Tab-separated table of C-alpha atoms and ligand atoms in Angstrom:
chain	number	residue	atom	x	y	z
A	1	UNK	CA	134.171	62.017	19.319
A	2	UNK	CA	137.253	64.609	18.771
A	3	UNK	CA	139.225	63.442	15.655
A	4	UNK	CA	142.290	63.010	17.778
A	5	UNK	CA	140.184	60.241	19.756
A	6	UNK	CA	138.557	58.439	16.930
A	7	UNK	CA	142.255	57.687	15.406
A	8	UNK	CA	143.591	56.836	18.372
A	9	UNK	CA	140.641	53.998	18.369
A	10	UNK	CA	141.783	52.641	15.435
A	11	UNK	CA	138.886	54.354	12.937
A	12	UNK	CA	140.287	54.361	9.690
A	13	UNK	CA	137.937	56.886	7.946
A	14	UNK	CA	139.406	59.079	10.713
A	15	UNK	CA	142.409	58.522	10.369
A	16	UNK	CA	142.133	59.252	6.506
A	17	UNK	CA	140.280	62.736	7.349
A	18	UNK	CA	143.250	63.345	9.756
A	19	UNK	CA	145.756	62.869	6.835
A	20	UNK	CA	144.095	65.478	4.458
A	21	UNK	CA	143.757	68.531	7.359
A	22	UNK	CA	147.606	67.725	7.692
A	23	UNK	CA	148.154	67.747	3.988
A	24	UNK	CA	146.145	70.653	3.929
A	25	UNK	CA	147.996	72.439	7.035
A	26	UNK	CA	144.794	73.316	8.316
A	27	UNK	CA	143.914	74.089	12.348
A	28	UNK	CA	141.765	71.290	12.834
A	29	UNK	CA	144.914	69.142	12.149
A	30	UNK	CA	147.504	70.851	14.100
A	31	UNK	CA	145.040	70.945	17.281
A	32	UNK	CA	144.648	67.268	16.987
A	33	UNK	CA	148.440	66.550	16.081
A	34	UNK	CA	148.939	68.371	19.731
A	35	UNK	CA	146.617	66.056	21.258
A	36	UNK	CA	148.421	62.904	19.458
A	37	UNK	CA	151.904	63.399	20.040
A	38	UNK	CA	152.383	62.029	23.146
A	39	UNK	CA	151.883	58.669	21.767
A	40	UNK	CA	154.436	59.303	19.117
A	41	UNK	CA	157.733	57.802	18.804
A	42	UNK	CA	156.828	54.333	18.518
A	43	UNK	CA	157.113	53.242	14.980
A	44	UNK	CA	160.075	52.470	12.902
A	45	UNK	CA	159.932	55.201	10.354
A	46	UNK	CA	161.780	53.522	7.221
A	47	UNK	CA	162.715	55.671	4.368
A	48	UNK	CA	162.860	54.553	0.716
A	49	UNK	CA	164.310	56.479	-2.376
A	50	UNK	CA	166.150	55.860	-5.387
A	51	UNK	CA	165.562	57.064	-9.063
A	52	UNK	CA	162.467	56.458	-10.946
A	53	UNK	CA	161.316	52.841	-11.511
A	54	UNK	CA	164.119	50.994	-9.710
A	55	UNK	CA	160.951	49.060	-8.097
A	56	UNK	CA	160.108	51.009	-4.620
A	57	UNK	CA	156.937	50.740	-4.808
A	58	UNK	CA	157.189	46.787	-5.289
A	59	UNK	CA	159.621	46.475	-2.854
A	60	UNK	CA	157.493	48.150	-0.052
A	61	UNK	CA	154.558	46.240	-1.085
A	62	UNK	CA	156.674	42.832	-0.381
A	63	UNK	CA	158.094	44.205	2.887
A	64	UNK	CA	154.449	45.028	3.986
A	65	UNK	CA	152.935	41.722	2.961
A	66	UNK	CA	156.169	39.859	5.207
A	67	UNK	CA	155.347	41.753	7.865
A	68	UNK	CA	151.851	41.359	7.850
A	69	UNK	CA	152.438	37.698	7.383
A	70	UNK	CA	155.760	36.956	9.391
A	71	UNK	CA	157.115	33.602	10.039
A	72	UNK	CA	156.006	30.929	12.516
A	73	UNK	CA	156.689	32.745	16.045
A	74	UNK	CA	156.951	35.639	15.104
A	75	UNK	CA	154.143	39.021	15.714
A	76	UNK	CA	152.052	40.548	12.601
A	77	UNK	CA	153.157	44.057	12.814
A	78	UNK	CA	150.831	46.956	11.126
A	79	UNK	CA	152.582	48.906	8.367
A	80	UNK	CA	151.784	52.245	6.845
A	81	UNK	CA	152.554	53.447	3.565
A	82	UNK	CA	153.329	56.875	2.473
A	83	UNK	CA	154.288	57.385	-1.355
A	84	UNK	CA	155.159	61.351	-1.236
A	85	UNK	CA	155.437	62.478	-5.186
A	86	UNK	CA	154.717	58.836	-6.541
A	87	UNK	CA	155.691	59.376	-10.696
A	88	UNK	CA	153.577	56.252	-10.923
A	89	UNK	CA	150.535	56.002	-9.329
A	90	UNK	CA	150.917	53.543	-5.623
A	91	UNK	CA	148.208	50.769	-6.831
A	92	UNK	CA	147.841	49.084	-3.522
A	93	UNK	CA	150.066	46.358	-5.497
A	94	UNK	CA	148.636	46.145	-8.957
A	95	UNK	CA	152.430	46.005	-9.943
A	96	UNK	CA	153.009	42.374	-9.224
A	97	UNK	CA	150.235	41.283	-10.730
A	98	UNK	CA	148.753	37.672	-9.476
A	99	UNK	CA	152.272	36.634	-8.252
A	100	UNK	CA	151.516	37.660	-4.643
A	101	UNK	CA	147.949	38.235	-3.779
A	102	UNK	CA	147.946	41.827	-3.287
A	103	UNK	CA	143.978	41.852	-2.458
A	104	UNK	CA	145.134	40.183	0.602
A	105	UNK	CA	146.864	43.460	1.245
A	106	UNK	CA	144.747	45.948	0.078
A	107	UNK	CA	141.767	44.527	2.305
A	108	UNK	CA	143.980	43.591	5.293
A	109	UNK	CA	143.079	46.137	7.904
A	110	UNK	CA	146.246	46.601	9.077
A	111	UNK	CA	147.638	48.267	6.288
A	112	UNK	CA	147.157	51.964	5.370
A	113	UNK	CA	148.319	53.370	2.014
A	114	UNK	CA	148.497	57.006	1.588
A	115	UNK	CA	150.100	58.836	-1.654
A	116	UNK	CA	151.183	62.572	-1.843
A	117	UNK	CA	151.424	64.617	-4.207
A	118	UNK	CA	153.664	67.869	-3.965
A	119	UNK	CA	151.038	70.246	-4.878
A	120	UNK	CA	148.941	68.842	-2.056
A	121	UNK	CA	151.203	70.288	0.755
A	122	UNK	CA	151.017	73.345	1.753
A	123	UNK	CA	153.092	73.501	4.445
A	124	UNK	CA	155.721	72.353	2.485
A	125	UNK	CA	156.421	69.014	1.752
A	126	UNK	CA	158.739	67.373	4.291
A	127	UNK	CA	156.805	69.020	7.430
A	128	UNK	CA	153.370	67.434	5.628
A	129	UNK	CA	155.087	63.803	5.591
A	130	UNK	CA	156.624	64.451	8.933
A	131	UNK	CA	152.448	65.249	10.258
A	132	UNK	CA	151.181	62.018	8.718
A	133	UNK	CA	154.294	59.808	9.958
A	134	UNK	CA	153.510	61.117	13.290
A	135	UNK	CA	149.613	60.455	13.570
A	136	UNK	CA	150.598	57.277	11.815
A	137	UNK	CA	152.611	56.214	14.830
A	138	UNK	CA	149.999	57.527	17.161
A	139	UNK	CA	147.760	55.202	16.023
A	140	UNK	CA	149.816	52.224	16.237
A	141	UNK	CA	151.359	52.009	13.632
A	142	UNK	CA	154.786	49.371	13.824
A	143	UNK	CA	156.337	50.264	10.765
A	144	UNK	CA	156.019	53.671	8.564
A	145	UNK	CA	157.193	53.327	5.388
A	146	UNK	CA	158.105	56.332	3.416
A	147	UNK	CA	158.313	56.649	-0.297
A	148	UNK	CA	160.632	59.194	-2.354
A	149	UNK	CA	161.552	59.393	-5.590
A	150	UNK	CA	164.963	61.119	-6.945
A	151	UNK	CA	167.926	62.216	-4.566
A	152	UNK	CA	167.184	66.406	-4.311
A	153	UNK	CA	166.622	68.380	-0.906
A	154	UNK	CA	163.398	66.995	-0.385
A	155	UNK	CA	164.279	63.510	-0.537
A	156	UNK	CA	167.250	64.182	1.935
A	157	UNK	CA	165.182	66.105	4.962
A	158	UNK	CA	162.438	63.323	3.896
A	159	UNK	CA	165.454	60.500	4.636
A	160	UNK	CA	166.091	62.803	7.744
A	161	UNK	CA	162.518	62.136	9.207
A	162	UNK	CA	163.478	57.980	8.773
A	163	UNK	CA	165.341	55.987	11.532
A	164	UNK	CA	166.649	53.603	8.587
A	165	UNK	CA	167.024	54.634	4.694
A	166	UNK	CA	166.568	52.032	2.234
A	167	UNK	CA	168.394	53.296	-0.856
A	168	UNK	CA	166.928	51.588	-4.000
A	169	UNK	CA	169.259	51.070	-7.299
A	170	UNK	CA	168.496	48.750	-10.126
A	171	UNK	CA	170.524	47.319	-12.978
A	172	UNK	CA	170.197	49.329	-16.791
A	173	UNK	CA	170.373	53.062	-14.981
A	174	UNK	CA	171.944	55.039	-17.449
A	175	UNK	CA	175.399	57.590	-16.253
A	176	UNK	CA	172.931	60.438	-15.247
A	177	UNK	CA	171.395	58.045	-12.745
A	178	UNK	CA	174.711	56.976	-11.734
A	179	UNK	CA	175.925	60.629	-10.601
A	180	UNK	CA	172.829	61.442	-8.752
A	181	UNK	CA	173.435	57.657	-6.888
A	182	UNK	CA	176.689	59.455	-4.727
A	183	UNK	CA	174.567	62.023	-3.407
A	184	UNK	CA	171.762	59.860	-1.837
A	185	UNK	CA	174.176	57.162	-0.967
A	186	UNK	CA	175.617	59.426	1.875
A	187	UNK	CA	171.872	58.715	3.353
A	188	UNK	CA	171.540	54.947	2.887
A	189	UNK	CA	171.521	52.773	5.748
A	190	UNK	CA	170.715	49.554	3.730
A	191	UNK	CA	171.361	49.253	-0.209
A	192	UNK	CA	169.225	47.421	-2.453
A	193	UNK	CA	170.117	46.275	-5.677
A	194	UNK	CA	166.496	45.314	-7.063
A	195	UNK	CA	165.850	43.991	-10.320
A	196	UNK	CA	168.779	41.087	-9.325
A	197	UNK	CA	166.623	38.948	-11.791
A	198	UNK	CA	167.691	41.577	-14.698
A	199	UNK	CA	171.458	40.807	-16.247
A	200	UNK	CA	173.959	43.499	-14.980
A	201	UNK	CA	172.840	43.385	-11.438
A	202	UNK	CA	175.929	41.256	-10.169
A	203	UNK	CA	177.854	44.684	-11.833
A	204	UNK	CA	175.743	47.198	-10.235
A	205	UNK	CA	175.954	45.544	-6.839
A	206	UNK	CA	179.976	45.894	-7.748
A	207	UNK	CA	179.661	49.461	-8.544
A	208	UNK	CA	178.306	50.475	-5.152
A	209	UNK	CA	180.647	48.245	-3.524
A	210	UNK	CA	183.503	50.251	-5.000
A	211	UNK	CA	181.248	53.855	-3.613
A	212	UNK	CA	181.091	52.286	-0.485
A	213	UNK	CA	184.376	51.575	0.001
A	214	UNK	CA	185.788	54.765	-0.852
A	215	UNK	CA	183.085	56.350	2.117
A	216	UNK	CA	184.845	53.492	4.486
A	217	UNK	CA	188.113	53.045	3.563
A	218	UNK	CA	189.253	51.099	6.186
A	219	UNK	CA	190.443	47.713	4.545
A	220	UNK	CA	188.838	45.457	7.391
A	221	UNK	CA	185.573	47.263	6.831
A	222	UNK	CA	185.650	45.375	3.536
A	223	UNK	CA	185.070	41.355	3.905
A	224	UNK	CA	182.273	43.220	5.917
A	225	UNK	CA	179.752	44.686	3.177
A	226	UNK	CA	178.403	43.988	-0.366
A	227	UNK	CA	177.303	40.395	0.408
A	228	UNK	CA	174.384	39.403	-2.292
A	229	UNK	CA	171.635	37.807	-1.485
A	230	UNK	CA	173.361	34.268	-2.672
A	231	UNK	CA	175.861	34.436	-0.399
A	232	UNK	CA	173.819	34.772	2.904
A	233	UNK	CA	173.141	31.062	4.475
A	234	UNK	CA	170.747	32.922	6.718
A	235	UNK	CA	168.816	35.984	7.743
A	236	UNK	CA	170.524	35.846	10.934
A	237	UNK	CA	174.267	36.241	8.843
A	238	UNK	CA	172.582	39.332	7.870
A	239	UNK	CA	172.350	40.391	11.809
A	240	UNK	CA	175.699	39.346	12.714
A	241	UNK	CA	177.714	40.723	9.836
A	242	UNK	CA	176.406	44.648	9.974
A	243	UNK	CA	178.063	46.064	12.152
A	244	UNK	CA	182.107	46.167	13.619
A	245	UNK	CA	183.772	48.174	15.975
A	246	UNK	CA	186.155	50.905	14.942
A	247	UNK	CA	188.724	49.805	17.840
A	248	UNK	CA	187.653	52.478	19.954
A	249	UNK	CA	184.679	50.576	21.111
A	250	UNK	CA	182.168	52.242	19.345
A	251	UNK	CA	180.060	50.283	16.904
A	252	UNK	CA	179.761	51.337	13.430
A	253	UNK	CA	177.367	50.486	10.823
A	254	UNK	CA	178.519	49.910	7.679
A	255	UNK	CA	175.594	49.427	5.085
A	256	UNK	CA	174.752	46.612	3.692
A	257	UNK	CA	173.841	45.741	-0.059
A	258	UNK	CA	170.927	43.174	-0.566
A	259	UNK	CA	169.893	42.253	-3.537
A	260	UNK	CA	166.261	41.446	-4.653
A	261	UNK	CA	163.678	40.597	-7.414
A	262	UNK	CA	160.742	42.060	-5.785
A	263	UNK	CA	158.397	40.908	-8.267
A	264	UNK	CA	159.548	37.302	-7.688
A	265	UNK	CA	159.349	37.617	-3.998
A	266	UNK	CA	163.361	37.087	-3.682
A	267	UNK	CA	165.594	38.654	-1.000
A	268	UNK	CA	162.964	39.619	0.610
A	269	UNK	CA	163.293	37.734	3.677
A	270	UNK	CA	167.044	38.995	3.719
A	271	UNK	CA	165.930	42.641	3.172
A	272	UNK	CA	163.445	42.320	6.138
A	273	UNK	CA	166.265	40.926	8.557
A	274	UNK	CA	168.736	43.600	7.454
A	275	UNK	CA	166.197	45.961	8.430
A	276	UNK	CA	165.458	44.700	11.608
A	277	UNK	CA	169.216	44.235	12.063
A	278	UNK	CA	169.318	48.235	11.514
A	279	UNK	CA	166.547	48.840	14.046
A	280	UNK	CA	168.657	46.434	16.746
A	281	UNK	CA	171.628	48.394	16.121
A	282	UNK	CA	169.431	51.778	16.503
A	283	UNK	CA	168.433	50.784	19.811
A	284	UNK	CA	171.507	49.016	21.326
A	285	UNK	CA	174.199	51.631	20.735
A	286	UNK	CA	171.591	54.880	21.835
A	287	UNK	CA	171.735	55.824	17.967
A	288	UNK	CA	168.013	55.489	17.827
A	289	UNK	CA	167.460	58.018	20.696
A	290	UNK	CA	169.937	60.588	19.172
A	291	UNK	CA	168.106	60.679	15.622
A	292	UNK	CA	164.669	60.878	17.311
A	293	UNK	CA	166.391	64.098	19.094
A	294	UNK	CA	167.647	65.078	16.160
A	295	UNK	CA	164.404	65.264	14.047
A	296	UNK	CA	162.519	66.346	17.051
A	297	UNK	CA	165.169	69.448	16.987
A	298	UNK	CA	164.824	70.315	13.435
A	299	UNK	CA	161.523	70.244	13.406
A	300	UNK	CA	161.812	72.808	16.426
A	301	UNK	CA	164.331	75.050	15.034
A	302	UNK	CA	161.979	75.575	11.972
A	303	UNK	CA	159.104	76.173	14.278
A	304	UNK	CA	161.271	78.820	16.136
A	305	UNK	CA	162.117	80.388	13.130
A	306	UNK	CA	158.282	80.570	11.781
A	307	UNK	CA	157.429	81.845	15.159
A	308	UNK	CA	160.075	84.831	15.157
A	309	UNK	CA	158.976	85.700	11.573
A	310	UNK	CA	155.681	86.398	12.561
A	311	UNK	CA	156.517	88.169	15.768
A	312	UNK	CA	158.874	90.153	14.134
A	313	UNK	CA	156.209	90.939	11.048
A	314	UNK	CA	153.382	91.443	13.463
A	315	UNK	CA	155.161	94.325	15.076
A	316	UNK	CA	157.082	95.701	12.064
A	317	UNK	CA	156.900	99.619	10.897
A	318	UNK	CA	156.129	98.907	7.753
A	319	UNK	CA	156.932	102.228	6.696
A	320	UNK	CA	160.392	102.064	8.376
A	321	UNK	CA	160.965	98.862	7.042
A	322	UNK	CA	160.317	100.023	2.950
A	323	UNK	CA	162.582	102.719	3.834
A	324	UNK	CA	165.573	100.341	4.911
A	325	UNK	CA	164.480	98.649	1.623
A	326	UNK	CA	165.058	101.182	-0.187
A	327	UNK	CA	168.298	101.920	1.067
A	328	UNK	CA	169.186	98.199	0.440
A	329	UNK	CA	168.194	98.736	-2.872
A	330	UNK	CA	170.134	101.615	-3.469
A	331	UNK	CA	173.545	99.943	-2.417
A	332	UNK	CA	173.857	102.409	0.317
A	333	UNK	CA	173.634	100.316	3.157
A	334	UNK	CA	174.443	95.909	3.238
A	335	UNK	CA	172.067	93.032	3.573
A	336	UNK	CA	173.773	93.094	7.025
A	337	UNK	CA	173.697	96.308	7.962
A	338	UNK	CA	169.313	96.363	6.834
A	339	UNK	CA	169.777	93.361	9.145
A	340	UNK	CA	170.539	94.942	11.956
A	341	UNK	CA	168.595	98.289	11.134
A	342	UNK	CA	165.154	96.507	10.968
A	343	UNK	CA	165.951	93.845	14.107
A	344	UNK	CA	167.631	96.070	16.432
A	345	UNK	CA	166.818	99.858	15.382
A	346	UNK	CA	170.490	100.691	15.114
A	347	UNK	CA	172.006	102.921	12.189
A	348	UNK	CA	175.088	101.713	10.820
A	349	UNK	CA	177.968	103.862	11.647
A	350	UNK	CA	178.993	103.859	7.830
A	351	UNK	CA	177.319	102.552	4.837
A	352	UNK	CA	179.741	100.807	1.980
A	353	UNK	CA	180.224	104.172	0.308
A	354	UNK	CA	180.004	105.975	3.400
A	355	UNK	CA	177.032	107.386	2.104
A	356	UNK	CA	174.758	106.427	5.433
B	401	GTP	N1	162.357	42.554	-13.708
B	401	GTP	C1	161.979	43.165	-12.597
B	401	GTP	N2	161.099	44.168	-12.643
B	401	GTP	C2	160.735	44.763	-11.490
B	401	GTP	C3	161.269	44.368	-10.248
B	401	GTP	N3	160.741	45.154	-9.282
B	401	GTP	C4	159.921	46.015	-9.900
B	401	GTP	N4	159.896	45.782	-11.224
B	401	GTP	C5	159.107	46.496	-12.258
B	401	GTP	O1	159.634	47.801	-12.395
B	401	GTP	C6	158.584	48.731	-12.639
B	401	GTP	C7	158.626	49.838	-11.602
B	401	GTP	O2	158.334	49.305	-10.335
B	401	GTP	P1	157.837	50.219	-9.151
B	401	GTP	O3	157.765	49.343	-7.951
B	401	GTP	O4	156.633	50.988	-9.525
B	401	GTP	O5	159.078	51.206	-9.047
B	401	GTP	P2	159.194	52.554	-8.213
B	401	GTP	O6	160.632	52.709	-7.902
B	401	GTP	O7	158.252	52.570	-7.072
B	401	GTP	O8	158.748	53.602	-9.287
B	401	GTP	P3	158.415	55.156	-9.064
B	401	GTP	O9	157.629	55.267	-7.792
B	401	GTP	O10	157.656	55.532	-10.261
B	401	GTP	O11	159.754	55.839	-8.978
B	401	GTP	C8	157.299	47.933	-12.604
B	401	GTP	O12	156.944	47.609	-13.900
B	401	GTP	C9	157.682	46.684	-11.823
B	401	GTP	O13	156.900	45.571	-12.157
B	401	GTP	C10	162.209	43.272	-10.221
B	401	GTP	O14	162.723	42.870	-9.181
B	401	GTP	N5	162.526	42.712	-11.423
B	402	MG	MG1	156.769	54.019	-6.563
């Protein structure tokens, strides 16, 4: 059976073989992500980042485990895991140790943990996590967790591929950590102080408070956000306090801060409502649709571009071209100028130092 097939029938060693020719950028792969992305656009891709060690990895291992293992009523959705860069190792759970029975997750079928390491992508890293995230959702996938650590480029286009970013901060961060936080909290749909069992975390969930409020400013925007996990009665407080209007009708979402101890288990069941809540909101106000558009016309746009590039190389005069090099070297004609010269044929009228 064609690869495409098998994953779509739910074979995991498949699907794992799939994963590598995308990691690997190799034909094999792109032929069958052709044949799979019609049943893309599915999942809820989730994002997760935040500086080294603020508990991630735990955190996504006790959002899998309640969704595998929802609450009376409610439908065991299958989650997938990808950990792009992991500095430590994903164990499948090791982390928590006996606390939660991770074997349970690392043998439940509906599960699938892949890690990624930089070096392994050679078609760059965010369009290698944006291949597996899509034959993840082809094959039925609910929920797509994604893994980065830091807050640089990569993490951002990474957070661009999610329909809801988790941003991750923990009590103890030293001041370096603390500059770094502004720049990823621009991406964060949901904040999550973790490590709430750890003294300082009341402070820390303060401290983004006060950087969330200076990104909304609007004072009734503020009974509105940066609730702790003590203060919710309910998950369903969670739904009903996200979001407010900004009195032109439109619905805003202001992000929420949840805290946790994910290696006690706590806030998790709040975490996993505020995400939901996120995914309601997605869907309700047409948000949803618009970011799937969005990535779907990034991703495009950088196809395009790779697709010109070679046209343009494949019918290049190479000798022509050295020469307008050379020229662009010299300072006697501009980066635009060589531009135009090597895309259109034309000669600049006059060259910087007239010397054309
Ligand atoms: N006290 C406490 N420790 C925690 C908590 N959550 C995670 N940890 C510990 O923090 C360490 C890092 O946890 P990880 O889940 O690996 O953190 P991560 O953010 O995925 O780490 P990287 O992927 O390496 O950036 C581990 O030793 C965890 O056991 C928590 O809520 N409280
Ligand atoms: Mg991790």
């Amino acid at each position: 059976m064609k690869m495409a097939n098998s994953v779509l029938a739910g074979d995991r060693l498949s699907l794992s073989r799939l994963l590598t020719q995308i990691e690997n950028n190799t034909s094999e792969g792109r032929q069958a992500m052709d044949e799979l992305f019609a049943y893309t656009g599915r999942a809820h891709l989730i994002g997760v980042t935040g500086a080294p060690g603020t508990g991630k990895s735990s955190l996504v291992n006790r959002l899998a485990y309640h969704f595998r293992n929802p609450p009376e009523g409610k439908p065991s959705a299958r989650v997938a895991i990808v950990a792009v860069d992991p500095t430590s190792p994903f164990t499948g759970g090791a982390v928590l140790g006996d606390r939660i029975r991770m074997r349970d997750l690392a043998g439940d079928s509906g599960v699938f943990i892949r890690s990624m390491a930089t070096r392994g992508a050679l078609g760059g890293l965010a369009s290698a996590t944006s291949g597996l995230v899509e034959v993840f959702d082809a094959a039925g996938y609910d929920l797509i967790f994604i893994e980065t650590v830091g807050a640089g480029q990569v993490e951002v286009d990474i957070a661009r591929l999610a329909q809801t970013t988790l941003v991750v901060d923990a009590p103890g961060l030293g001041d370096d950590v603390q500059a770094i936080k502004a720049g990823i909290l621009e991406i964060a749909d949901i904040l999550v102080v973790n490590k709430a069992d750890r003294p300082g975390a009341a402070q820390t969930v303060r401290a983004l408070r006060q950087m969330l409020n200076l990104a909304h400013p609007a004072p009734k925007v503020f009974p509105h956000h940066g609730w702790m996990l003590n203060e919710l009665e309910s998950s369903t407080q969670v739904a009903a306090q996200q979001t407010l209007s900004d009195g032109s009708g439109e619905e805003l979402w202001i992000p929420p801060i949840v805290s946790t101890a994910a290696t006690e288990g706590e806030g998790i069941v709040e975490l996993a409502a505020a995400l939901e809540s996120h995914r309601n909101y997605l869907s309700r106000t047409g948000e949803g649709l618009m970011r799937d558009r969005a990535r779907l016309v990034a991703g495009l746009e950088g196809r395009i571009r790779d697709l010109l590039m070679k046209r343009w190389q494949a019918g290049a005069d190479w000798e022509a071209v050295e020469a307008v090099i050379d020229r662009l070297a010299g300072r006697s004609i501009t980066p635009a100028q060589a531009v135009e010269m090597l895309l259109d044929g034309n000669t600049p009228e006059v060259g910087p130092g007239g010397s054309v």
